[in-house]
Coordinates of C-alpha atoms in Angstrom, one line a residue:
A1 CA -127.6 -167.9 9.7
R2 CA -126.0 -170.7 7.8
L3 CA -125.7 -172.8 11.0
V4 CA -129.4 -172.0 11.8
S5 CA -130.5 -173.1 8.4
L6 CA -128.7 -176.4 8.9
Q7 CA -130.5 -176.6 12.3
A8 CA -127.1 -176.7 14.0
F9 CA -128.6 -174.8 17.0
E10 CA -126.1 -176.1 19.5
A11 CA -123.1 -175.1 17.4
A12 CA -124.7 -171.6 16.8
D13 CA -125.1 -171.0 20.5
R14 CA -121.5 -172.0 21.1
H15 CA -120.3 -169.7 18.2
K16 CA -122.3 -166.8 19.7
C17 CA -120.6 -167.4 23.1
N18 CA -117.2 -167.4 21.5
L19 CA -117.9 -164.0 19.8
D20 CA -119.1 -162.5 23.1
E21 CA -116.0 -163.7 24.8
M22 CA -113.8 -162.2 22.1
K23 CA -115.5 -158.9 22.5
L24 CA -115.1 -159.0 26.3
R25 CA -111.4 -159.9 26.0
S26 CA -110.8 -157.1 23.4
R27 CA -112.4 -154.5 25.7
L28 CA -110.4 -155.7 28.8
A29 CA -107.2 -155.7 26.7
S30 CA -107.8 -152.1 25.6
E31 CA -108.2 -151.2 29.3
G32 CA -104.8 -152.8 30.1
E33 CA -106.3 -155.9 31.8
L34 CA -106.8 -159.5 30.8
D35 CA -109.6 -162.0 31.6
V36 CA -108.1 -165.2 32.9
G37 CA -110.7 -168.0 32.3
G38 CA -112.5 -166.6 29.4
D39 CA -116.0 -166.4 30.9
G40 CA -116.0 -162.8 31.9
D41 CA -116.6 -163.6 35.5
A42 CA -113.2 -165.1 36.1
L43 CA -110.3 -163.2 37.9
I44 CA -109.4 -160.0 36.0
M45 CA -105.6 -159.3 36.4
E46 CA -103.2 -156.7 35.2
S47 CA -100.9 -157.7 32.4
R48 CA -97.9 -157.6 34.8
D49 CA -99.6 -160.2 37.0
I50 CA -100.4 -162.4 34.0
F51 CA -96.7 -162.2 33.0
M52 CA -95.5 -163.1 36.5
A53 CA -98.0 -166.0 36.7
S54 CA -96.7 -167.3 33.3
V55 CA -93.1 -167.0 34.4
N56 CA -93.8 -169.0 37.6
V57 CA -95.4 -171.8 35.6
F58 CA -92.5 -171.8 33.2
L59 CA -89.9 -172.0 36.0
K60 CA -91.9 -174.8 37.7
C61 CA -91.8 -176.8 34.4
I62 CA -88.1 -176.2 34.0
Q63 CA -87.3 -177.3 37.5
E64 CA -89.5 -180.4 37.2
H65 CA -87.9 -181.5 34.0
Y66 CA -84.3 -180.5 34.9
P67 CA -84.3 -180.7 38.8
M68 CA -81.7 -179.0 40.9
Q69 CA -80.3 -180.2 44.2
S70 CA -78.4 -178.1 46.9
D71 CA -75.1 -179.5 48.0
E72 CA -73.4 -178.8 51.3
N73 CA -71.3 -175.7 51.7
N74 CA -68.4 -175.7 49.4
E75 CA -64.8 -174.8 50.4
N76 CA -65.5 -171.1 49.8
G77 CA -68.4 -171.2 52.2
E78 CA -71.0 -170.7 49.5
L79 CA -74.0 -172.9 48.9
E80 CA -73.8 -174.6 45.5
K81 CA -76.7 -175.8 43.3
K82 CA -76.1 -178.6 40.9
I83 CA -78.4 -180.2 38.3
V84 CA -79.3 -183.8 39.0
Q85 CA -77.3 -186.0 36.6
G86 CA -79.2 -187.8 34.0
E87 CA -80.6 -186.2 30.9
S88 CA -78.3 -183.6 29.4
V89 CA -79.3 -180.0 29.8
P90 CA -79.7 -177.9 26.7
G91 CA -78.0 -174.5 26.8
E92 CA -81.3 -173.1 25.5
V93 CA -82.8 -173.5 28.9
G94 CA -80.2 -171.2 30.4
R95 CA -80.7 -168.7 27.6
A96 CA -84.4 -168.7 28.1
L97 CA -84.1 -168.1 31.8
H98 CA -81.6 -165.3 31.1
L99 CA -84.2 -163.6 28.8
I100 CA -86.9 -164.0 31.5
G101 CA -84.5 -162.3 34.0
G102 CA -84.2 -159.4 31.6
F103 CA -88.0 -159.2 31.2
L104 CA -88.4 -159.2 35.0
T105 CA -85.8 -156.4 35.2
E106 CA -87.8 -154.3 32.8
T107 CA -90.9 -155.1 34.8
T108 CA -89.0 -153.7 37.9
T109 CA -88.3 -150.3 36.2
L110 CA -91.4 -149.9 34.0
G111 CA -94.3 -152.2 34.9
A112 CA -94.5 -152.1 38.7
N113 CA -96.4 -149.2 40.1
T114 CA -95.6 -149.8 43.8
N115 CA -92.5 -150.3 45.8
K116 CA -93.7 -153.8 46.7
G117 CA -94.2 -154.7 43.0
Q118 CA -90.8 -153.4 42.2
S119 CA -89.2 -155.4 45.0
E120 CA -91.0 -158.6 44.0
S121 CA -89.9 -158.2 40.4
S122 CA -86.3 -157.4 41.3
L123 CA -86.1 -160.5 43.6
A124 CA -87.7 -162.7 40.9
A125 CA -85.3 -161.3 38.3
M126 CA -82.2 -162.1 40.4
E127 CA -83.4 -165.6 41.3
T128 CA -84.1 -166.2 37.6
Y129 CA -80.6 -165.0 36.6
K130 CA -79.1 -167.2 39.3
L131 CA -81.0 -170.2 37.9
A132 CA -80.0 -169.3 34.3
L133 CA -76.4 -169.1 35.4
A134 CA -76.5 -172.5 37.0
Y135 CA -78.0 -174.1 33.9
K136 CA -75.6 -172.3 31.6
I137 CA -72.6 -173.4 33.5
V138 CA -73.6 -177.0 33.4
A139 CA -74.5 -176.9 29.7
L140 CA -71.8 -174.5 28.4
G141 CA -69.1 -174.4 31.0
K142 CA -68.2 -171.6 33.5
D143 CA -66.0 -169.7 31.0
H144 CA -68.6 -169.5 28.1
S145 CA -69.4 -166.0 26.8
S146 CA -73.0 -166.6 27.5
V147 CA -72.2 -167.1 31.2
A148 CA -70.3 -163.8 31.1
R149 CA -73.4 -162.1 29.7
T150 CA -75.5 -163.4 32.6
H151 CA -72.9 -162.3 35.2
R152 CA -73.0 -158.8 33.6
H153 CA -76.8 -158.6 33.8
M154 CA -76.7 -159.8 37.4
G155 CA -74.3 -156.9 38.0
H156 CA -76.8 -154.5 36.6
E157 CA -79.5 -155.8 38.8
Y158 CA -77.3 -155.8 41.9
M159 CA -76.4 -152.2 41.2
N160 CA -80.1 -151.2 40.8
R161 CA -80.6 -152.7 44.3
F162 CA -77.6 -150.9 45.7
E163 CA -75.9 -154.1 46.5
Y164 CA -72.5 -152.8 45.3
E165 CA -70.2 -155.5 46.6
E166 CA -72.2 -158.2 44.8
A167 CA -72.4 -156.0 41.7
I168 CA -68.6 -155.7 41.6
N169 CA -68.2 -159.4 42.0
A170 CA -70.6 -160.1 39.1
Y171 CA -69.0 -157.5 36.8
S172 CA -65.5 -158.8 37.7
E173 CA -66.5 -162.4 36.8
S174 CA -67.9 -161.1 33.5
V175 CA -64.6 -159.3 32.8
R176 CA -62.6 -162.4 33.7
I177 CA -64.6 -164.6 31.3
N178 CA -64.4 -162.1 28.5
R179 CA -60.6 -162.0 28.7
V180 CA -60.2 -165.7 28.2
Q181 CA -62.3 -165.8 25.0
D182 CA -60.7 -166.4 21.6
D183 CA -63.0 -163.8 20.2
V184 CA -63.2 -161.2 23.0
D185 CA -66.4 -159.2 23.2
Y186 CA -64.7 -155.9 23.7
K187 CA -67.9 -153.8 23.7
H188 CA -69.3 -155.7 26.7
L189 CA -65.9 -155.9 28.3
V190 CA -65.5 -152.1 28.5
L191 CA -69.1 -151.7 29.6
A192 CA -68.4 -154.0 32.6
L193 CA -65.2 -152.2 33.4
N194 CA -67.0 -148.8 33.2
S195 CA -69.7 -150.2 35.5
I196 CA -67.0 -151.3 38.0
G197 CA -65.5 -147.8 37.8
M198 CA -68.9 -146.2 38.4
I199 CA -69.5 -148.3 41.5
Y200 CA -66.1 -147.6 43.0
G201 CA -66.7 -143.9 42.4
M202 CA -70.1 -144.0 44.1
T203 CA -68.8 -145.9 47.1
G204 CA -65.9 -143.5 47.8
Q205 CA -63.1 -145.5 46.3
P206 CA -61.9 -143.1 43.6
K207 CA -58.5 -144.6 43.0
L208 CA -60.0 -148.0 42.1
S209 CA -62.6 -146.2 40.1
V210 CA -59.9 -144.4 38.0
D211 CA -58.0 -147.6 37.6
S212 CA -61.0 -149.4 36.2
Y213 CA -62.0 -146.5 33.9
C214 CA -58.4 -146.2 32.6
E215 CA -58.2 -149.9 31.8
S216 CA -61.4 -149.6 29.9
L217 CA -60.2 -146.4 28.1
A218 CA -57.0 -148.1 26.9
I219 CA -59.0 -150.9 25.4
Q220 CA -61.4 -148.5 23.7
K221 CA -58.7 -146.4 22.1
T222 CA -57.0 -149.5 20.8
R223 CA -60.1 -151.3 19.5
F224 CA -62.5 -148.5 18.6
G225 CA -60.2 -145.6 17.8
E226 CA -59.3 -142.5 19.8
M227 CA -62.2 -140.5 18.4
D228 CA -64.9 -143.0 19.3
L229 CA -67.9 -141.6 21.3
Q230 CA -67.5 -144.3 23.9
V231 CA -64.0 -143.0 24.5
A232 CA -65.5 -139.5 25.1
E233 CA -68.0 -141.0 27.6
T234 CA -65.3 -142.7 29.6
L235 CA -63.1 -139.6 29.6
N236 CA -66.1 -137.7 31.0
S237 CA -66.5 -140.3 33.8
I238 CA -62.8 -140.1 34.6
G239 CA -63.1 -136.3 34.8
I240 CA -65.9 -136.7 37.3
V241 CA -63.9 -139.0 39.6
Y242 CA -60.8 -136.8 39.4
G243 CA -63.0 -133.9 40.4
M244 CA -64.2 -135.9 43.4
M245 CA -60.6 -136.6 44.3
G246 CA -59.6 -132.9 44.1
H247 CA -57.2 -133.6 41.2
Y248 CA -58.6 -130.7 39.3
D249 CA -55.9 -130.4 36.6
H250 CA -56.4 -134.1 35.7
A251 CA -60.2 -133.6 35.6
V252 CA -59.9 -130.6 33.3
Q253 CA -57.6 -132.5 31.0
S254 CA -60.0 -135.4 30.8
Y255 CA -63.0 -133.1 30.1
A256 CA -61.0 -131.3 27.4
E257 CA -60.3 -134.5 25.6
S258 CA -63.9 -135.6 25.9
L259 CA -65.2 -132.2 24.7
F260 CA -62.9 -132.3 21.6
I261 CA -64.3 -135.7 20.6
K262 CA -67.9 -134.8 21.2
T263 CA -67.6 -131.5 19.4
Q264 CA -66.0 -133.1 16.4
K265 CA -68.5 -136.0 16.2
L266 CA -71.7 -134.3 17.3
G267 CA -71.2 -130.6 16.8
K268 CA -70.6 -127.8 19.3
D269 CA -74.3 -127.4 20.0
H270 CA -75.1 -131.0 21.0
E271 CA -76.7 -131.7 24.4
D272 CA -73.8 -134.1 25.3
V273 CA -71.4 -131.2 24.7
A274 CA -73.5 -129.1 27.1
D275 CA -73.1 -131.8 29.8
I276 CA -69.3 -131.7 29.5
H277 CA -69.2 -127.9 29.7
F278 CA -71.3 -128.1 32.8
N279 CA -69.1 -130.8 34.5
R280 CA -66.0 -128.9 33.7
G281 CA -67.5 -125.7 35.0
L282 CA -68.1 -127.5 38.4
V283 CA -64.4 -128.4 38.5
Y284 CA -63.2 -124.9 37.6
N285 CA -65.5 -123.5 40.4
K286 CA -64.1 -125.9 43.0
D287 CA -60.6 -125.0 41.9
G288 CA -61.3 -121.3 42.3
D289 CA -61.0 -120.5 38.5
Y290 CA -64.3 -118.6 38.4
E291 CA -63.7 -117.0 35.0
S292 CA -63.3 -120.4 33.3
A293 CA -66.2 -121.8 35.3
F294 CA -68.4 -118.9 34.2
H295 CA -67.5 -119.5 30.5
D296 CA -68.3 -123.2 30.7
F297 CA -71.6 -122.6 32.5
Q298 CA -72.6 -120.0 29.9
Q299 CA -71.9 -122.5 27.1
A300 CA -74.0 -125.1 28.8
L301 CA -76.8 -122.6 29.4
R302 CA -76.8 -121.6 25.7
I303 CA -77.0 -125.1 24.4
R304 CA -79.6 -126.3 26.9
K305 CA -81.8 -123.4 26.2
K306 CA -81.6 -124.2 22.5
W307 CA -82.7 -127.8 22.9
L308 CA -84.9 -127.6 26.0
G309 CA -86.3 -124.1 26.0
D310 CA -85.9 -121.3 28.6
E311 CA -88.0 -122.9 31.3
H312 CA -86.5 -126.4 31.8
E313 CA -85.3 -128.0 35.0
E314 CA -81.7 -128.4 33.5
V315 CA -81.7 -124.8 32.5
A316 CA -82.5 -123.9 36.1
R317 CA -79.7 -126.1 37.3
V318 CA -77.2 -124.3 35.2
L319 CA -78.5 -120.9 36.3
H320 CA -78.1 -122.0 40.0
H321 CA -74.4 -122.7 39.4
I322 CA -73.9 -119.5 37.5
G323 CA -75.2 -117.8 40.5
V324 CA -72.7 -119.6 42.7
V325 CA -69.8 -118.5 40.5
L326 CA -71.0 -114.9 40.2
G327 CA -71.2 -114.7 44.0
E328 CA -67.6 -115.9 44.3
M329 CA -66.6 -113.3 41.7
G330 CA -68.1 -110.5 43.7
E331 CA -71.1 -109.9 41.5
P332 CA -74.0 -110.1 43.9
V333 CA -76.5 -108.3 41.7
D334 CA -76.0 -110.7 38.8
A335 CA -75.9 -113.7 41.1
Q336 CA -79.2 -112.6 42.7
R337 CA -80.7 -112.3 39.2
C338 CA -79.6 -115.9 38.3
Y339 CA -80.9 -117.3 41.6
E340 CA -84.3 -115.6 41.2
E341 CA -84.7 -116.9 37.6
C342 CA -83.7 -120.3 38.8
L343 CA -86.1 -120.2 41.7
R344 CA -89.0 -119.1 39.3
I345 CA -88.3 -122.0 37.0
R346 CA -87.9 -124.6 39.7
R347 CA -91.1 -123.5 41.5
M348 CA -93.0 -123.7 38.2
I349 CA -91.7 -127.1 37.2
L350 CA -91.0 -128.8 40.5
G351 CA -93.5 -127.0 42.8
D352 CA -92.9 -124.8 45.8
E353 CA -91.9 -127.7 48.1
H354 CA -89.1 -129.4 46.2
E355 CA -85.7 -129.8 47.8
D356 CA -84.0 -128.0 44.9
V357 CA -86.2 -125.0 45.6
A358 CA -84.8 -125.1 49.2
R359 CA -81.3 -125.2 47.8
T360 CA -81.8 -122.1 45.7
L361 CA -83.5 -120.3 48.5
H362 CA -80.4 -121.1 50.7
N363 CA -78.0 -119.7 48.1
L364 CA -80.2 -116.6 47.5
G365 CA -80.0 -116.0 51.2
L366 CA -76.2 -116.1 51.0
V367 CA -76.3 -113.4 48.3
Y368 CA -78.5 -111.2 50.4
F369 CA -76.1 -111.8 53.3
D370 CA -73.1 -110.8 51.3
A371 CA -75.0 -107.6 50.2
A372 CA -75.7 -106.9 54.0
N373 CA -79.4 -107.2 53.3
Y374 CA -79.9 -109.3 56.4
E375 CA -83.7 -109.2 56.7
K376 CA -84.1 -110.6 53.2
A377 CA -81.4 -113.2 53.9
L378 CA -83.2 -114.4 56.9
D379 CA -86.5 -114.7 55.0
C380 CA -84.9 -116.9 52.4
L381 CA -83.0 -119.0 54.9
E382 CA -86.0 -119.5 57.1
D383 CA -88.0 -120.7 54.1
A384 CA -85.1 -123.0 53.0
K385 CA -84.8 -124.4 56.5
E386 CA -88.5 -125.2 56.9
L387 CA -88.7 -126.7 53.4
G388 CA -85.6 -128.7 54.0
R389 CA -86.9 -130.1 57.3
K390 CA -90.1 -131.1 55.5
K391 CA -88.6 -132.7 52.4
I392 CA -85.3 -134.2 53.5
G393 CA -85.6 -134.3 57.3
R394 CA -84.9 -132.2 60.3
K395 CA -81.5 -133.8 60.8
S396 CA -80.2 -133.6 57.3
E397 CA -76.8 -132.0 56.3
K398 CA -78.5 -129.4 54.1
V399 CA -80.7 -128.2 57.0
A400 CA -77.5 -127.9 59.1
D401 CA -75.9 -125.8 56.4
T402 CA -78.9 -123.4 56.5
L403 CA -78.8 -123.2 60.3
H404 CA -75.1 -122.4 60.1
T405 CA -75.7 -119.6 57.6
M406 CA -78.6 -118.3 59.8
G407 CA -76.1 -118.2 62.7
L408 CA -73.9 -116.0 60.5
V409 CA -76.7 -113.6 59.8
Y410 CA -77.8 -113.3 63.4
Q411 CA -74.1 -112.7 64.3
K412 CA -74.0 -109.8 61.9
L413 CA -77.2 -108.4 63.4
A414 CA -75.6 -108.7 66.9
N415 CA -78.4 -111.0 67.9
F416 CA -75.9 -113.3 69.7
K417 CA -78.5 -115.5 71.4
E418 CA -80.2 -116.5 68.2
S419 CA -76.8 -116.9 66.5
I420 CA -75.6 -119.4 69.2
N421 CA -79.0 -121.2 69.0
N422 CA -78.6 -121.8 65.3
Y423 CA -74.9 -122.7 65.5
E424 CA -75.6 -125.2 68.3
E425 CA -78.4 -126.9 66.3
A426 CA -76.1 -127.0 63.3
V427 CA -73.2 -128.5 65.1
K428 CA -75.4 -131.1 66.7
I429 CA -76.7 -132.3 63.4
R430 CA -73.2 -132.2 61.8
R431 CA -71.8 -134.2 64.7
M432 CA -74.5 -136.8 64.3
R433 CA -74.3 -137.0 60.5
L434 CA -70.6 -136.4 59.9
G435 CA -68.9 -137.3 63.1
N436 CA -67.3 -135.3 65.9
D437 CA -64.1 -134.6 64.0
H438 CA -65.5 -133.5 60.7
L439 CA -64.2 -130.2 59.2
E440 CA -67.8 -128.9 58.9
V441 CA -68.1 -129.3 62.7
A442 CA -64.9 -127.3 63.1
S443 CA -66.3 -124.5 60.9
T444 CA -69.4 -124.1 63.1
L445 CA -67.3 -124.3 66.3
H446 CA -65.0 -121.6 65.0
N447 CA -67.9 -119.3 64.3
M448 CA -69.4 -120.0 67.8
G449 CA -66.1 -119.0 69.2
D450 CA -66.4 -115.6 67.4
V451 CA -69.9 -115.1 68.9
Y452 CA -68.8 -116.0 72.5
Y453 CA -65.9 -113.5 72.1
M454 CA -68.3 -110.8 71.0
M455 CA -70.5 -111.6 74.0
G456 CA -67.4 -111.3 76.3
D457 CA -67.4 -114.9 77.4
L458 CA -63.7 -115.5 76.8
D459 CA -63.5 -118.9 78.4
L460 CA -66.2 -120.3 76.1
A461 CA -64.7 -118.6 73.2
M462 CA -61.3 -120.2 73.9
S463 CA -62.8 -123.6 74.5
T464 CA -64.7 -123.7 71.1
Y465 CA -61.7 -122.2 69.2
N466 CA -59.5 -124.9 70.7
E467 CA -61.8 -127.7 69.7
A468 CA -62.0 -126.3 66.2
Y469 CA -58.2 -126.0 66.0
Q470 CA -57.7 -129.6 67.2
I471 CA -60.2 -131.0 64.6
R472 CA -58.6 -128.9 61.8
R473 CA -55.1 -129.9 62.7
T474 CA -56.0 -133.6 62.8
K475 CA -58.1 -133.7 59.7
L476 CA -56.0 -131.4 57.5
G477 CA -52.9 -133.2 58.5
T478 CA -50.8 -130.1 58.4
E479 CA -50.3 -126.8 60.2
E480 CA -50.0 -125.0 56.9
H481 CA -53.7 -124.4 56.1
V482 CA -55.5 -121.1 56.0
D483 CA -58.3 -122.4 58.2
I484 CA -55.9 -123.3 60.9
A485 CA -54.4 -119.8 60.6
S486 CA -57.8 -118.3 61.0
T487 CA -58.5 -120.2 64.3
R488 CA -55.0 -119.6 65.6
N489 CA -55.3 -115.8 64.9
N490 CA -58.6 -115.7 66.8
M491 CA -57.2 -117.7 69.7
G492 CA -54.5 -115.1 69.9
V493 CA -57.1 -112.3 70.2
V494 CA -58.7 -114.1 73.1
F495 CA -55.3 -114.7 74.8
M496 CA -54.5 -111.0 74.3
K497 CA -57.8 -110.0 76.0
Q498 CA -57.0 -112.3 78.9
G499 CA -53.6 -110.6 79.3
Q500 CA -51.7 -113.8 78.2
H501 CA -49.5 -111.9 75.8
K502 CA -46.9 -114.6 75.3
E503 CA -49.5 -117.2 74.3
A504 CA -51.2 -114.5 72.1
M505 CA -47.9 -113.8 70.3
E506 CA -47.3 -117.5 69.7
C507 CA -50.7 -117.8 68.0
F508 CA -50.2 -114.7 65.9
C509 CA -46.7 -115.7 64.7
A510 CA -48.1 -119.2 63.7
A511 CA -51.0 -117.6 61.9
L512 CA -48.9 -115.0 60.1
S513 CA -46.4 -117.6 58.9
I514 CA -49.2 -119.7 57.4
R515 CA -51.0 -116.8 55.8
Q516 CA -47.9 -115.3 54.2
N517 CA -46.9 -118.8 52.8
Q518 CA -50.4 -119.7 51.6
L519 CA -51.9 -116.4 50.6
G520 CA -48.9 -114.2 50.0
P521 CA -47.4 -111.4 52.2
D522 CA -49.8 -108.7 50.7
H523 CA -53.0 -110.5 51.5
E524 CA -55.6 -108.7 53.7
K525 CA -55.6 -111.6 56.2
C526 CA -51.9 -111.0 56.8
S527 CA -52.6 -107.3 57.6
D528 CA -55.1 -108.4 60.2
T529 CA -52.5 -110.6 62.0
L530 CA -49.8 -107.9 61.7
H531 CA -52.2 -105.4 63.3
N532 CA -52.9 -107.8 66.1
M533 CA -49.2 -108.3 66.7
G534 CA -48.9 -104.6 66.9
L535 CA -51.5 -104.5 69.6
V536 CA -49.6 -107.1 71.7
H537 CA -46.4 -105.2 71.4
K538 CA -48.2 -102.0 72.4
N539 CA -49.7 -103.7 75.5
L540 CA -46.2 -104.9 76.4
S541 CA -44.8 -101.3 75.9
E542 CA -42.6 -102.6 73.1
Y543 CA -43.3 -99.5 71.1
E544 CA -40.7 -99.8 68.4
K545 CA -41.9 -103.3 67.5
A546 CA -45.5 -102.1 67.7
I547 CA -44.8 -99.3 65.1
E548 CA -43.0 -101.7 62.9
R549 CA -46.0 -104.1 62.8
Y550 CA -48.5 -101.3 62.4
E551 CA -46.5 -99.9 59.4
Q552 CA -46.5 -103.3 57.8
A553 CA -50.3 -103.8 58.4
L554 CA -51.0 -100.2 57.1
R555 CA -49.1 -100.8 53.9
V556 CA -51.0 -104.0 53.0
R557 CA -54.4 -102.5 54.0
R558 CA -53.9 -99.5 51.8
I559 CA -53.0 -101.8 48.9
Q560 CA -55.9 -104.1 49.4
L561 CA -58.6 -101.8 50.8
G562 CA -57.7 -98.3 49.6
E563 CA -57.3 -95.2 51.8
N564 CA -60.9 -94.9 53.0
D565 CA -61.5 -98.1 54.9
M566 CA -62.3 -98.7 58.5
K567 CA -59.4 -101.1 59.0
V568 CA -57.0 -98.4 57.6
A569 CA -58.4 -95.9 60.1
D570 CA -58.1 -98.4 63.0
T571 CA -54.4 -99.0 62.3
L572 CA -53.7 -95.3 62.0
Y573 CA -55.5 -94.7 65.3
N574 CA -53.4 -97.3 67.1
M575 CA -50.2 -96.0 65.7
A576 CA -51.2 -92.6 67.0
I577 CA -51.6 -94.1 70.5
V578 CA -48.1 -95.5 70.4
Y579 CA -46.6 -92.2 69.2
A580 CA -48.5 -90.5 72.0
N581 CA -47.2 -93.0 74.6
T582 CA -43.6 -92.2 73.5
A583 CA -44.2 -88.4 73.6
Q584 CA -43.9 -88.1 69.8
Y585 CA -46.9 -85.8 69.8
A586 CA -46.4 -84.4 66.3
K587 CA -46.5 -87.8 64.7
A588 CA -49.4 -88.8 67.0
I589 CA -51.4 -85.8 65.9
E590 CA -50.6 -86.5 62.2
R591 CA -51.9 -90.1 62.6
Y592 CA -55.0 -89.1 64.5
K593 CA -55.9 -86.6 61.8
E594 CA -55.4 -89.3 59.1
A595 CA -57.6 -91.6 61.1
L596 CA -60.2 -88.9 61.6
R597 CA -60.3 -88.1 57.8
T598 CA -60.7 -91.8 57.0
Y599 CA -63.5 -92.2 59.6
R600 CA -65.4 -89.3 58.0
E601 CA -64.8 -90.7 54.5
T602 CA -66.5 -94.0 55.5
G603 CA -69.6 -92.0 56.4
M604 CA -69.2 -91.4 60.1
T605 CA -70.7 -88.1 61.3
D606 CA -69.1 -85.9 64.0
D607 CA -71.3 -87.4 66.7
H608 CA -70.0 -90.9 66.1
P609 CA -68.1 -92.2 69.1
S610 CA -65.0 -92.9 67.0
V611 CA -65.0 -89.4 65.6
V612 CA -65.7 -87.8 69.0
N613 CA -62.9 -89.8 70.6
T614 CA -60.4 -89.0 67.9
L615 CA -61.1 -85.3 68.1
Q616 CA -60.5 -85.4 71.8
W617 CA -57.2 -87.1 71.3
I618 CA -56.1 -84.6 68.7
R619 CA -56.9 -81.7 71.1
W620 CA -55.0 -83.5 73.9
G621 CA -52.0 -84.1 71.6
Q622 CA -52.0 -80.4 70.5
K623 CA -51.9 -79.3 74.1
K624 CA -49.1 -81.7 74.9
L625 CA -47.1 -80.6 71.8
A626 CA -47.6 -76.9 72.7
K627 CA -46.4 -77.5 76.2
A628 CA -43.4 -79.4 75.0
N629 CA -42.5 -76.6 72.6
R630 CA -42.6 -74.0 75.4
R631 CA -40.0 -75.8 77.3

């Protein structure tokens, strides 16, 4: 109004336009967009694009004012960039470029909504870091702490892009520079060492990983104190790598030290404490210490429920592993309950078609398999298989695992055709994904040998057993492994069926030696091999040796399985045959009657073939004994 009263009409119109423009820009800004040009009709861009455009303009200005030229390949075969001599280069240019690289990295993880946007931001960030590094080296020297900082950030970016070798090189250069400083930046030195340790761990180089972590740990304990939380974090990382290496005692020790620090500093109910309990539980489970694993998982579950509630993804994760441990402890009912609760939470949070849902369905199928509920097992495994194929691919290792388990179920159902079909598909995937000589390939081949034997195809059974044996012997690097004993035992059974008793006895002797050394002389597996050795001696009419082996097998089976088990009955029955063949009819009748009682105790009725057959042999023995007594 004031302008109008002064007849400044032209100025008033301009003022009104400015107000309208401000309103438009405010509205666009509130919607997450910006008006480039200010007239409302110009290009409207997202804030990320505005930022990228501004960065490009800045970089262009820098390169025009401080030009770079590319030299020929240096003696290391790398292309060097040098700043054209002339005006001195301020270090602030390098620092500014470093900051822009950091902003671009944030844009990669936060601001880009598409893979293309993320890739562009990542490439721009790396190029900016490289440019920053070049300017810093010229202005500050290659051993300046600011140069180390850029190397470290480049390492972060390389790691995010899965370029691990380049990341190691960048972190290592950061470590080198830090070490030559008068005032060492220990905080960032240990972070770089830990990052190197993490990459070595992820790329299957656990020894180098532990070396890097331990070097970092020594610095931390000296500079920050043995009760520093960063010390606890590094100990936790060392525990993870030792677990990967199979050095379970070292892993447990590292977790125990980490747990002590975290508990003292944060309290026993802190989420970080739950993480260590969970990680240590995984190690105990791998080491076969199921009681300790169960205790740690229970602690992790209690803490996570306290902070996250009963229906959180991390709660489901712990429940899944508790189910694994309970299954190993022979508690199928409790394991089933854990898996079902885990499955309910995962379906609610992740949806019905998440790969973690498939994983739990697979394990639930295993529980049903162990409980001899084969129909439910197949239902779960079929769902797991189809979901796995959809989410992680038809040729994935997890799908192969499920196919392998389905082969086991069909084997128990005596559906040998379906069993072989599933095993063949599993072994095909495992060969493709893991290689022809992987132990998982051997495991499936061994089971295929079992099915071929049940089908009566002894040649195919021997062929697959032999391939499994060769893989296991090569990969395990020793004959003294229980898996080798299992395959050797089964090869012995096939040789025995083929009438090759010498070869059978060689296999059984090798299997028995391994099992007694590795499992102890009173293990059930030892009794199986002893029983088989008795069969060979019986077939060779070496009756005294047969009785000796049967007696040994019977003693172990009664200890491990009790009096009323089918295996006990089978050994008694075969002992009776030997006594009958040597005209020791009283002893034969005694063993037959013990076998008969055991068969009945296991639930067999009098019309069962084993019961009918045993009754016939008892009557035959009684006649033979009566005839012998009349003489």
